[in-house]
Amino acid sequence: MSEAARREPGTPCWVSLMVHRLDVTQEFYGSLFGWRFQPGPQQLGPYVRAVLDGAEVAGIGRLPADRDLPTAWTTYLASDDARETAQTIRCSGGTVAVGPLDAAEAGRLVICSDPTGAVFGVWQAAAHLGTAVVGAPGAPVWNELLTQETESVGKFYKTVFGYELDPAGAPGADVVTLRVGDRPVASLHGMGSALPRDRGAHWMTWFEVEDTDAAAHRVTELGGRVLEAPHDDPAGRLATVADPEGAVFTIVRSSRR
């Protein structure tokens, strides 16, 4: 599905990854998803945009050599005014770590975290509108916040982005769909004590694949790991995996395809 248009505030619009070995990471994702790469804004340091069949789908940058930070995919949520959104985040109990920062003519970004510590980005689009294709194999298809419980953090995201909060999932499950207007755009998943202690609350990017089992096997061939084996879910057949530097993501063959 083509998404090369300006998103309404709160809609996931981009995903990016900061790594230590940019060349190794490009080789991994290029082999897994068929991505090619082109240079991104120089203001972001060594940075490339992943391209799938001519459409930009994600960004990958290199961490400074003296920064021993864990690698993780970051979900960016659209904003019409990054400065105003950053101020609302601060006033609502979140933290702004970077920005608002101009990325040349592409737009403005903010890197922040919600009150539970989950990191996400804010993107005010200018020339770069974000992910140009969604849901095709090799492209992002969904974003989900994994957290301890959804009630308090749901209030934060509603205040900042104006979401409608729609309880979802099986009876007793702590799952909330975030809606912009009448469209589901992301979800919150309260995991309680099952939330990984080594990661804490975090946003998870889901990438569409043609065959989940084959893609999971390919991950291991390329030096990554399978953290949760392929299994059937109402959303489709999915698996949780990690790239060679440990960045975790979900691969899914969506049930709606």
Coordinates of N, CA and C in Angstrom, one line a residue:
M1 N 0.8 -1.2 0.0 CA 0.0 0.0 0.0 C 0.9 1.2 0.0
S2 N 0.7 2.1 -0.9 CA 1.5 3.3 -1.0 C 1.1 4.3 0.1
E3 N 2.1 4.9 0.7 CA 1.8 5.9 1.8 C 2.6 7.1 1.6
A4 N 3.0 7.4 0.3 CA 3.8 8.6 0.1 C 3.0 9.9 0.2
A5 N 2.5 10.2 1.4 CA 1.7 11.4 1.6 C 1.9 11.8 3.0
R6 N 1.6 13.1 3.3 CA 1.8 13.6 4.6 C 0.8 12.9 5.6
R7 N 1.3 12.5 6.7 CA 0.5 11.8 7.7 C -0.2 12.8 8.7
E8 N -1.3 12.3 9.2 CA -1.9 13.1 10.2 C -1.1 12.9 11.5
P9 N -1.1 13.9 12.4 CA -0.4 13.8 13.7 C -0.7 12.5 14.4
G10 N 0.4 11.9 14.9 CA 0.2 10.7 15.7 C 0.4 9.4 14.9
T11 N 0.3 9.5 13.5 CA 0.5 8.3 12.7 C 1.9 7.9 12.6
P12 N 2.3 6.7 12.8 CA 3.7 6.3 12.5 C 4.1 6.6 11.1
C13 N 5.2 7.2 10.9 CA 5.6 7.7 9.6 C 7.0 7.3 9.1
W14 N 7.8 6.7 10.0 CA 9.2 6.4 9.7 C 9.7 5.5 10.8
V15 N 10.7 4.7 10.4 CA 11.4 3.9 11.4 C 12.9 4.1 11.1
S16 N 13.7 4.1 12.2 CA 15.2 4.2 11.9 C 15.9 3.4 13.0
L17 N 17.2 3.2 12.6 CA 18.0 2.3 13.5 C 19.4 2.9 13.5
M18 N 20.0 3.1 14.7 CA 21.4 3.5 14.9 C 22.2 2.3 15.3
V19 N 23.3 2.1 14.6 CA 24.1 0.9 14.8 C 25.6 1.3 14.9
H20 N 26.4 0.3 15.3 CA 27.9 0.5 15.4 C 28.6 0.2 14.1
R21 N 28.1 -0.8 13.3 CA 28.7 -1.3 12.1 C 27.7 -1.1 11.0
L22 N 27.8 0.1 10.3 CA 26.8 0.4 9.3 C 26.9 -0.5 8.1
D23 N 28.1 -0.9 7.7 CA 28.2 -1.8 6.5 C 27.7 -3.2 6.8
V24 N 27.9 -3.7 8.0 CA 27.4 -5.0 8.3 C 25.9 -5.0 8.4
T25 N 25.3 -4.0 8.9 CA 23.9 -3.8 9.1 C 23.2 -3.7 7.7
Q26 N 23.8 -3.0 6.8 CA 23.3 -2.8 5.5 C 23.3 -4.2 4.8
E27 N 24.3 -5.0 5.0 CA 24.4 -6.3 4.3 C 23.3 -7.2 4.9
F28 N 23.1 -7.1 6.2 CA 22.1 -8.0 6.8 C 20.7 -7.7 6.3
Y29 N 20.3 -6.4 6.4 CA 18.9 -6.0 6.0 C 18.7 -6.1 4.4
G30 N 19.8 -5.8 3.7 CA 19.7 -5.9 2.3 C 19.5 -7.3 1.8
S31 N 20.1 -8.3 2.5 CA 19.9 -9.7 2.2 C 18.6 -10.2 2.7
L32 N 18.1 -9.7 3.8 CA 16.9 -10.2 4.4 C 15.6 -9.6 3.7
F33 N 15.6 -8.3 3.4 CA 14.5 -7.6 2.9 C 14.6 -7.2 1.4
G34 N 15.8 -7.3 0.9 CA 16.0 -6.8 -0.5 C 16.1 -5.3 -0.6
W35 N 16.6 -4.7 0.5 CA 16.8 -3.3 0.5 C 18.0 -2.9 -0.2
R36 N 18.0 -1.7 -0.9 CA 19.1 -1.0 -1.4 C 19.2 0.3 -0.6
F37 N 20.4 1.0 -0.7 CA 20.6 2.1 0.2 C 21.1 3.3 -0.6
Q38 N 20.6 4.5 -0.1 CA 21.1 5.8 -0.7 C 21.4 6.7 0.5
P39 N 22.3 7.7 0.3 CA 22.7 8.6 1.3 C 21.5 9.4 1.9
G40 N 21.6 9.6 3.2 CA 20.6 10.5 3.9 C 21.1 11.8 4.2
P41 N 20.4 12.7 5.0 CA 20.9 14.0 5.4 C 22.2 14.0 6.1
Q42 N 23.2 14.8 5.7 CA 24.5 14.8 6.3 C 24.5 15.3 7.7
Q43 N 23.4 16.1 8.1 CA 23.3 16.5 9.5 C 23.2 15.4 10.5
L44 N 22.7 14.2 10.0 CA 22.5 13.1 10.9 C 23.8 12.2 11.0
G45 N 24.9 12.7 10.4 CA 26.1 11.9 10.5 C 26.1 10.8 9.4
P46 N 26.9 9.8 9.5 CA 26.8 8.6 8.5 C 25.4 8.0 8.6
Y47 N 24.7 8.2 7.5 CA 23.2 7.8 7.6 C 22.8 7.5 6.2
V48 N 22.0 6.4 6.0 CA 21.5 6.0 4.8 C 20.0 5.7 4.9
R49 N 19.3 5.8 3.8 CA 17.9 5.5 3.7 C 17.8 4.2 2.9
A50 N 17.0 3.2 3.5 CA 16.8 2.0 2.8 C 15.7 2.2 1.8
V51 N 15.9 1.6 0.6 CA 15.0 1.7 -0.5 C 14.5 0.4 -1.0
L52 N 13.2 0.2 -1.1 CA 12.6 -1.0 -1.6 C 11.8 -0.7 -2.9
D53 N 12.3 -1.3 -4.0 CA 11.7 -1.1 -5.3 C 11.5 0.4 -5.5
G54 N 12.5 1.2 -5.2 CA 12.5 2.6 -5.5 C 11.8 3.5 -4.4
A55 N 11.2 2.9 -3.4 CA 10.5 3.6 -2.3 C 11.3 3.6 -1.0
E56 N 11.5 4.7 -0.4 CA 12.2 4.8 0.9 C 11.3 4.2 2.0
V57 N 11.9 3.3 2.8 CA 11.1 2.6 3.8 C 11.7 2.7 5.2
A58 N 13.0 3.0 5.4 CA 13.6 3.1 6.7 C 14.9 3.8 6.6
G59 N 15.4 4.2 7.8 CA 16.7 4.9 7.9 C 17.7 4.1 8.8
I60 N 19.0 4.1 8.5 CA 20.0 3.5 9.3 C 21.2 4.4 9.4
G61 N 21.6 4.7 10.7 CA 22.7 5.6 10.9 C 23.7 4.9 11.7
R62 N 24.9 5.5 11.8 CA 26.0 5.0 12.6 C 26.2 5.7 13.8
L63 N 26.3 5.0 15.0 CA 26.6 5.6 16.2 C 28.0 6.1 16.3
P64 N 28.3 7.2 17.0 CA 29.7 7.6 17.2 C 30.5 6.5 17.9
A65 N 31.7 6.4 17.5 CA 32.6 5.3 18.0 C 32.7 5.3 19.5
D66 N 32.6 6.4 20.1 CA 32.7 6.5 21.6 C 31.4 6.3 22.4
R67 N 30.3 6.0 21.6 CA 29.0 5.8 22.3 C 28.7 4.3 22.3
D68 N 28.8 3.7 23.5 CA 28.5 2.2 23.6 C 27.1 2.1 24.0
L69 N 26.2 2.3 23.0 CA 24.8 2.3 23.3 C 24.1 1.0 22.6
P70 N 23.1 0.5 23.2 CA 22.4 -0.6 22.6 C 21.7 -0.1 21.3
T71 N 21.5 -1.0 20.4 CA 20.9 -0.7 19.1 C 19.4 -1.1 19.2
A72 N 18.5 -0.3 18.6 CA 17.1 -0.5 18.7 C 16.4 0.2 17.6
W73 N 15.4 -0.4 17.0 CA 14.6 0.3 16.0 C 13.7 1.4 16.7
T74 N 13.7 2.6 16.1 CA 12.9 3.7 16.7 C 11.7 4.0 15.8
T75 N 10.5 4.1 16.3 CA 9.3 4.4 15.6 C 9.1 6.0 15.7
Y76 N 8.9 6.6 14.6 CA 8.6 8.0 14.5 C 7.1 8.3 14.3
L77 N 6.6 9.2 15.1 CA 5.2 9.6 15.0 C 5.1 11.0 14.4
A78 N 4.1 11.2 13.5 CA 4.0 12.4 12.7 C 3.6 13.5 13.6
S79 N 4.0 14.7 13.3 CA 3.6 16.0 14.0 C 3.6 17.1 13.0
D80 N 2.7 18.0 13.1 CA 2.7 19.2 12.3 C 3.6 20.3 12.9
D81 N 4.0 20.2 14.1 CA 4.9 21.1 14.8 C 5.7 20.4 15.8
A82 N 6.9 20.1 15.5 CA 7.8 19.3 16.4 C 8.1 20.0 17.7
R83 N 8.3 21.4 17.6 CA 8.6 22.1 18.8 C 7.4 22.1 19.8
E84 N 6.2 22.3 19.3 CA 5.0 22.2 20.2 C 4.8 20.8 20.7
T85 N 5.0 19.8 19.9 CA 4.9 18.4 20.4 C 5.9 18.1 21.5
A86 N 7.1 18.6 21.3 CA 8.2 18.3 22.3 C 7.8 19.0 23.6
Q87 N 7.2 20.2 23.6 CA 6.8 20.8 24.8 C 5.6 20.1 25.5
T88 N 4.7 19.6 24.7 CA 3.6 18.8 25.3 C 4.1 17.5 25.9
I89 N 5.1 16.9 25.3 CA 5.7 15.7 25.8 C 6.3 16.0 27.2
R90 N 7.1 17.1 27.3 CA 7.7 17.4 28.6 C 6.6 17.7 29.6
C91 N 5.6 18.4 29.3 CA 4.5 18.8 30.2 C 3.7 17.6 30.6
S92 N 3.7 16.5 29.8 CA 2.9 15.3 30.1 C 3.7 14.2 30.8
G93 N 4.9 14.5 31.2 CA 5.7 13.5 32.0 C 6.7 12.7 31.1
G94 N 6.9 13.1 29.9 CA 7.9 12.4 29.0 C 9.2 13.2 29.1
T95 N 10.2 12.7 28.3 CA 11.5 13.3 28.3 C 11.9 13.6 26.8
V96 N 12.5 14.7 26.6 CA 13.0 15.0 25.3 C 14.5 14.9 25.3
A97 N 15.1 14.0 24.6 CA 16.5 13.8 24.6 C 17.3 14.6 23.5
V98 N 16.7 14.7 22.3 CA 17.3 15.3 21.2 C 16.3 16.2 20.5
G99 N 16.7 17.4 20.1 CA 15.8 18.2 19.2 C 14.9 19.2 20.0
P100 N 14.1 19.8 19.1 CA 13.9 19.6 17.7 C 15.1 20.0 16.9
L101 N 15.4 19.1 15.9 CA 16.7 19.2 15.2 C 16.3 19.2 13.7
D102 N 16.8 20.2 13.0 CA 16.6 20.2 11.5 C 17.4 19.2 10.8
A103 N 16.8 18.5 9.9 CA 17.5 17.5 9.0 C 17.4 18.1 7.6
A104 N 18.2 19.1 7.4 CA 18.2 19.8 6.1 C 16.8 20.1 5.6
E105 N 16.5 19.9 4.3 CA 15.2 20.2 3.8 C 14.2 19.1 4.1
A106 N 14.7 18.0 4.7 CA 13.8 16.8 4.9 C 12.7 17.1 5.9
G107 N 13.1 17.7 7.0 CA 12.1 18.0 8.0 C 12.8 18.2 9.4
R108 N 12.0 18.1 10.4 CA 12.5 18.3 11.8 C 12.2 17.1 12.6
L109 N 13.1 16.7 13.5 CA 12.9 15.5 14.3 C 13.2 15.8 15.8
V110 N 12.6 15.0 16.6 CA 12.7 14.9 18.1 C 12.9 13.5 18.5
I111 N 13.8 13.2 19.4 CA 14.0 11.9 20.0 C 13.6 12.1 21.4
C112 N 12.6 11.2 21.9 CA 12.1 11.4 23.2 C 11.7 10.1 23.8
S113 N 11.2 10.1 25.0 CA 10.7 8.9 25.6 C 9.4 9.2 26.4
D114 N 8.6 8.2 26.6 CA 7.3 8.4 27.3 C 7.6 8.2 28.8
P115 N 6.6 8.4 29.7 CA 6.9 8.3 31.1 C 7.4 6.9 31.6
T116 N 7.2 5.8 30.8 CA 7.7 4.5 31.2 C 9.2 4.3 30.6
G117 N 9.7 5.2 29.9 CA 11.0 5.1 29.3 C 11.1 4.6 27.9
A118 N 10.0 4.3 27.3 CA 10.0 3.8 25.9 C 10.4 5.0 25.0
V119 N 11.4 4.7 24.1 CA 12.0 5.8 23.2 C 11.1 5.8 21.9
F120 N 10.8 7.0 21.5 CA 10.2 7.1 20.1 C 10.7 8.4 19.5
G121 N 10.4 8.6 18.3 CA 10.7 9.8 17.6 C 9.5 10.6 17.2
V122 N 9.7 11.9 16.9 CA 8.6 12.7 16.4 C 9.2 13.3 15.1
W123 N 8.4 13.3 14.0 CA 8.8 13.7 12.7 C 7.9 14.8 12.2
Q124 N 8.4 16.0 11.9 CA 7.7 17.0 11.2 C 8.2 17.1 9.8
A125 N 7.4 16.6 8.9 CA 7.8 16.4 7.5 C 7.9 17.7 6.8
A126 N 8.9 17.8 5.9 CA 9.0 18.8 4.9 C 9.2 18.1 3.6
A127 N 10.4 18.1 3.0 CA 10.6 17.4 1.8 C 10.4 15.8 1.9
H128 N 10.8 15.3 3.1 CA 10.7 13.9 3.3 C 9.5 13.5 4.1
L129 N 8.5 12.9 3.4 CA 7.3 12.6 4.1 C 7.3 11.3 4.9
G130 N 8.3 10.5 4.8 CA 8.4 9.3 5.6 C 8.4 8.1 4.7
T131 N 8.0 7.0 5.4 CA 8.0 5.7 4.7 C 7.0 5.8 3.5
A132 N 7.6 5.4 2.3 CA 6.8 5.6 1.1 C 5.9 4.4 0.7
V133 N 6.1 3.3 1.4 CA 5.3 2.1 1.1 C 5.1 1.4 2.5
V134 N 3.9 0.9 2.7 CA 3.6 0.2 4.0 C 2.9 -1.1 3.7
G135 N 3.4 -2.2 4.3 CA 2.6 -3.4 4.2 C 3.1 -4.3 3.1
A136 N 4.0 -3.9 2.2 CA 4.5 -4.7 1.2 C 5.7 -5.6 1.8
P137 N 6.0 -6.7 1.3 CA 7.1 -7.5 1.9 C 8.4 -6.7 1.9
G138 N 9.0 -6.6 3.1 CA 10.2 -5.8 3.2 C 10.0 -4.5 3.7
A139 N 8.7 -4.1 3.9 CA 8.4 -2.7 4.4 C 7.7 -2.8 5.8
P140 N 7.8 -1.8 6.6 CA 7.1 -1.7 7.9 C 5.6 -1.9 7.6
V141 N 4.9 -2.6 8.6 CA 3.5 -2.9 8.5 C 2.7 -2.5 9.7
W142 N 3.4 -2.4 10.9 CA 2.8 -2.1 12.1 C 3.8 -1.7 13.2
N143 N 3.4 -0.9 14.2 CA 4.2 -0.5 15.3 C 3.4 -0.7 16.6
E144 N 4.1 -1.3 17.6 CA 3.4 -1.6 18.8 C 4.3 -1.3 20.0
L145 N 3.7 -0.6 21.0 CA 4.4 -0.3 22.2 C 4.2 -1.5 23.2
L146 N 5.3 -2.1 23.6 CA 5.3 -3.2 24.6 C 5.6 -2.5 26.0
T147 N 4.7 -2.6 26.9 CA 4.8 -1.9 28.2 C 4.2 -2.7 29.3
Q148 N 4.4 -2.3 30.5 CA 3.9 -3.1 31.6 C 2.3 -3.1 31.7
E149 N 1.8 -1.9 31.6 CA 0.3 -1.7 31.6 C 0.0 -0.5 30.7
T150 N -1.2 -0.5 30.1 CA -1.6 0.5 29.1 C -2.3 1.7 29.6
E151 N -2.9 1.6 30.8 CA -3.8 2.6 31.2 C -3.1 4.0 31.3
S152 N -2.1 4.0 32.1 CA -1.4 5.3 32.4 C -0.7 5.8 31.1
V153 N 0.0 4.9 30.4 CA 0.8 5.4 29.3 C -0.2 5.7 28.1
G154 N -1.3 5.1 28.1 CA -2.3 5.4 27.1 C -2.8 6.9 27.2
K155 N -2.9 7.3 28.5 CA -3.3 8.7 28.7 C -2.3 9.7 28.2
F156 N -1.0 9.3 28.3 CA 0.1 10.1 27.8 C 0.0 10.3 26.3
Y157 N -0.1 9.2 25.6 CA -0.1 9.3 24.1 C -1.4 10.0 23.6
K158 N -2.5 9.8 24.3 CA -3.7 10.5 24.0 C -3.6 12.0 24.1
T159 N -2.9 12.4 25.2 CA -2.7 13.9 25.5 C -1.8 14.5 24.4
V160 N -0.7 13.8 24.1 CA 0.3 14.3 23.2 C -0.2 14.3 21.7
F161 N -0.9 13.2 21.3 CA -1.2 13.1 19.9 C -2.7 13.0 19.6
G162 N -3.5 13.0 20.6 CA -5.0 13.1 20.4 C -5.6 11.8 19.9
Y163 N -4.9 10.6 20.2 CA -5.5 9.4 19.8 C -6.8 9.1 20.4
E164 N -7.6 8.3 19.7 CA -8.7 7.6 20.3 C -8.2 6.2 20.8
L165 N -8.5 5.8 22.0 CA -8.0 4.6 22.6 C -9.1 3.5 22.5
D166 N -8.8 2.4 21.8 CA -9.8 1.4 21.6 C -9.3 0.1 22.2
P167 N -9.9 -0.4 23.3 CA -9.5 -1.7 23.8 C -9.7 -2.8 22.8
A168 N -8.7 -3.7 22.7 CA -8.7 -4.7 21.6 C -8.2 -6.0 22.2
G169 N -8.1 -7.0 21.4 CA -7.6 -8.3 21.8 C -8.6 -9.2 22.5
A170 N -8.1 -10.3 23.0 CA -9.0 -11.3 23.7 C -9.4 -10.7 25.0
P171 N -10.6 -11.2 25.6 CA -11.0 -10.8 26.9 C -9.9 -11.0 27.9
G172 N -9.7 -10.0 28.7 CA -8.6 -10.0 29.7 C -7.3 -9.6 29.3
A173 N -7.1 -9.5 28.0 CA -5.8 -9.0 27.4 C -5.7 -7.5 27.5
D174 N -4.5 -7.0 27.9 CA -4.3 -5.6 28.1 C -3.7 -5.0 26.8
V175 N -4.6 -4.9 25.8 CA -4.2 -4.4 24.4 C -5.1 -3.3 24.0
V176 N -4.5 -2.2 23.6 CA -5.3 -1.0 23.2 C -4.8 -0.6 21.8
T177 N -5.8 -0.4 20.9 CA -5.5 0.1 19.6 C -5.5 1.7 19.6
L178 N -4.5 2.3 19.0 CA -4.5 3.7 18.9 C -5.1 4.1 17.5
R179 N -6.1 5.0 17.5 CA -6.7 5.4 16.3 C -6.6 6.9 16.0
V180 N -6.3 7.2 14.8 CA -6.3 8.6 14.3 C -7.6 8.7 13.5
G181 N -8.6 9.4 14.0 CA -9.9 9.4 13.3 C -10.4 8.0 13.5
D182 N -10.8 7.4 12.4 CA -11.4 6.0 12.4 C -10.4 5.0 12.0
R183 N -9.1 5.4 11.9 CA -8.1 4.5 11.3 C -7.2 3.9 12.5
P184 N -7.0 2.6 12.6 CA -6.1 2.1 13.5 C -4.7 2.3 13.0
V185 N -3.8 2.9 13.8 CA -2.4 3.2 13.3 C -1.3 2.5 14.1
A186 N -1.6 2.1 15.4 CA -0.6 1.5 16.2 C -1.3 0.8 17.4
S187 N -0.5 0.2 18.3 CA -1.2 -0.4 19.4 C -0.3 -0.4 20.7
L188 N -0.9 -0.5 21.8 CA -0.2 -0.6 23.1 C -0.5 -2.0 23.6
H189 N 0.5 -2.7 24.1 CA 0.4 -4.0 24.7 C 0.9 -4.1 26.1
G190 N 0.1 -4.2 27.0 CA 0.5 -4.4 28.4 C 0.9 -5.8 28.7
M191 N 2.2 -6.0 29.1 CA 2.7 -7.4 29.3 C 2.8 -7.8 30.7
G192 N 2.6 -6.8 31.6 CA 2.8 -7.1 33.1 C 4.2 -7.6 33.3
S193 N 4.3 -8.7 34.1 CA 5.6 -9.2 34.5 C 6.4 -9.9 33.4
A194 N 5.7 -10.1 32.2 CA 6.3 -10.8 31.1 C 7.1 -9.8 30.3
L195 N 7.0 -8.5 30.6 CA 7.9 -7.5 29.9 C 9.3 -7.8 30.1
P196 N 10.1 -7.9 29.0 CA 11.5 -8.3 29.2 C 12.3 -7.3 30.1
R197 N 12.8 -7.7 31.2 CA 13.5 -6.8 32.1 C 14.7 -6.1 31.5
D198 N 15.4 -6.8 30.6 CA 16.6 -6.2 30.0 C 16.3 -5.1 29.0
R199 N 15.0 -5.0 28.6 CA 14.7 -4.0 27.6 C 13.7 -3.0 28.2
G200 N 12.9 -3.4 29.1 CA 11.9 -2.4 29.6 C 10.9 -2.1 28.5
A201 N 10.1 -1.1 28.8 CA 9.1 -0.7 27.8 C 9.8 -0.2 26.5
H202 N 9.2 -0.6 25.3 CA 9.9 -0.3 24.1 C 8.9 -0.4 22.9
W203 N 9.1 0.4 21.9 CA 8.3 0.3 20.7 C 8.9 -0.8 19.8
M204 N 8.0 -1.6 19.2 CA 8.4 -2.7 18.3 C 7.9 -2.4 16.9
T205 N 8.9 -2.5 15.9 CA 8.5 -2.4 14.5 C 8.3 -3.8 13.9
W206 N 7.2 -3.9 13.2 CA 6.8 -5.1 12.5 C 7.1 -4.9 11.0
F207 N 7.8 -5.9 10.4 CA 8.1 -5.8 9.0 C 7.3 -7.0 8.3
E208 N 6.7 -6.7 7.2 CA 6.0 -7.7 6.4 C 7.0 -8.6 5.7
V209 N 6.7 -9.9 5.6 CA 7.5 -10.8 4.8 C 6.6 -11.8 4.1
E210 N 7.1 -12.4 3.0 CA 6.3 -13.3 2.2 C 6.1 -14.6 3.0
D211 N 7.1 -15.1 3.8 CA 7.1 -16.4 4.4 C 7.8 -16.2 5.8
T212 N 7.1 -16.2 6.9 CA 7.7 -16.0 8.2 C 8.8 -17.0 8.5
D213 N 8.5 -18.3 8.3 CA 9.4 -19.3 8.7 C 10.7 -19.2 7.9
A214 N 10.6 -19.0 6.6 CA 11.8 -18.8 5.7 C 12.6 -17.6 6.1
A215 N 11.9 -16.5 6.4 CA 12.6 -15.3 6.8 C 13.3 -15.5 8.2
A216 N 12.7 -16.2 9.1 CA 13.3 -16.4 10.4 C 14.6 -17.3 10.2
H217 N 14.5 -18.3 9.3 CA 15.7 -19.1 9.0 C 16.8 -18.2 8.4
R218 N 16.4 -17.3 7.5 CA 17.3 -16.4 6.9 C 18.0 -15.5 7.9
V219 N 17.3 -15.1 8.9 CA 17.9 -14.2 9.9 C 19.0 -14.9 10.6
T220 N 18.9 -16.2 10.9 CA 20.0 -16.9 11.6 C 21.1 -17.1 10.6
E221 N 20.9 -17.4 9.3 CA 21.9 -17.6 8.3 C 22.8 -16.3 8.2
L222 N 22.1 -15.1 8.4 CA 22.8 -13.9 8.2 C 23.5 -13.4 9.5
G223 N 23.4 -14.2 10.6 CA 24.1 -13.8 11.8 C 23.2 -13.2 12.9
G224 N 21.9 -13.2 12.6 CA 20.9 -12.7 13.7 C 20.4 -13.9 14.5
R225 N 19.4 -13.6 15.3 CA 18.9 -14.6 16.2 C 17.3 -14.6 16.2
V226 N 16.8 -15.8 16.4 CA 15.3 -15.9 16.5 C 15.0 -15.9 18.0
L227 N 14.3 -14.9 18.5 CA 14.0 -14.8 19.9 C 12.6 -15.4 20.3
E228 N 11.7 -15.4 19.4 CA 10.4 -16.1 19.5 C 10.1 -16.7 18.2
A229 N 10.0 -18.1 18.2 CA 9.9 -18.8 17.0 C 8.6 -18.5 16.2
P230 N 8.5 -18.7 14.9 CA 7.3 -18.4 14.1 C 6.1 -19.1 14.7
H231 N 5.0 -18.4 14.9 CA 3.8 -18.9 15.4 C 2.6 -18.1 14.8
D232 N 1.4 -18.8 14.9 CA 0.2 -18.1 14.4 C -0.4 -17.2 15.4
D233 N -0.9 -16.1 15.0 CA -1.5 -15.1 15.8 C -2.7 -14.5 15.0
P234 N -3.7 -13.9 15.6 CA -4.7 -13.2 14.9 C -4.2 -12.3 13.8
A235 N -3.1 -11.6 14.1 CA -2.5 -10.7 13.1 C -1.8 -11.4 11.9
G236 N -1.5 -12.7 12.1 CA -0.9 -13.4 11.0 C 0.1 -14.4 11.6
R237 N 1.1 -14.8 10.8 CA 2.2 -15.7 11.3 C 3.4 -14.8 11.5
L238 N 3.8 -14.8 12.8 CA 4.9 -13.8 13.1 C 6.0 -14.5 14.0
A239 N 7.1 -13.8 14.0 CA 8.3 -14.2 14.8 C 9.0 -13.0 15.3
T240 N 9.6 -13.1 16.5 CA 10.4 -12.0 17.0 C 11.9 -12.3 16.8
V241 N 12.7 -11.4 16.2 CA 14.0 -11.7 15.8 C 14.9 -10.6 16.2
A242 N 16.2 -10.8 16.1 CA 17.2 -9.7 16.4 C 18.3 -9.7 15.3
D243 N 18.8 -8.6 14.9 CA 19.8 -8.5 13.9 C 21.2 -8.8 14.6
P244 N 22.3 -8.8 13.8 CA 23.6 -9.1 14.4 C 24.0 -8.2 15.6
E245 N 23.5 -7.0 15.6 CA 23.9 -6.1 16.7 C 22.9 -6.1 17.9
G246 N 21.8 -7.0 17.7 CA 20.9 -7.1 18.8 C 19.6 -6.3 18.7
A247 N 19.4 -5.5 17.6 CA 18.2 -4.8 17.5 C 17.0 -5.7 17.2
V248 N 16.0 -5.6 18.0 CA 14.9 -6.6 17.9 C 13.8 -6.0 17.1
F249 N 13.2 -6.9 16.3 CA 12.0 -6.5 15.4 C 11.2 -7.7 15.2
T250 N 10.0 -7.5 14.7 CA 9.0 -8.6 14.4 C 8.9 -8.8 12.9
I251 N 8.9 -10.0 12.4 CA 8.6 -10.3 11.0 C 7.2 -11.0 11.0
V252 N 6.4 -10.6 10.0 CA 5.0 -11.2 10.0 C 4.5 -11.4 8.6
R253 N 3.8 -12.4 8.3 CA 3.0 -12.6 7.1 C 1.6 -12.3 7.6
S254 N 1.2 -11.1 7.3 CA -0.1 -10.6 7.8 C -1.3 -11.5 7.3
S255 N -2.2 -11.7 8.2 CA -3.4 -12.5 7.9 C -4.3 -11.8 6.9
R256 N -4.2 -10.5 6.7 CA -5.1 -9.8 5.8 C -4.5 -9.9 4.3
R257 N -3.3 -10.5 4.1 CA -2.8 -10.6 2.8 C -3.3 -11.9 2.1

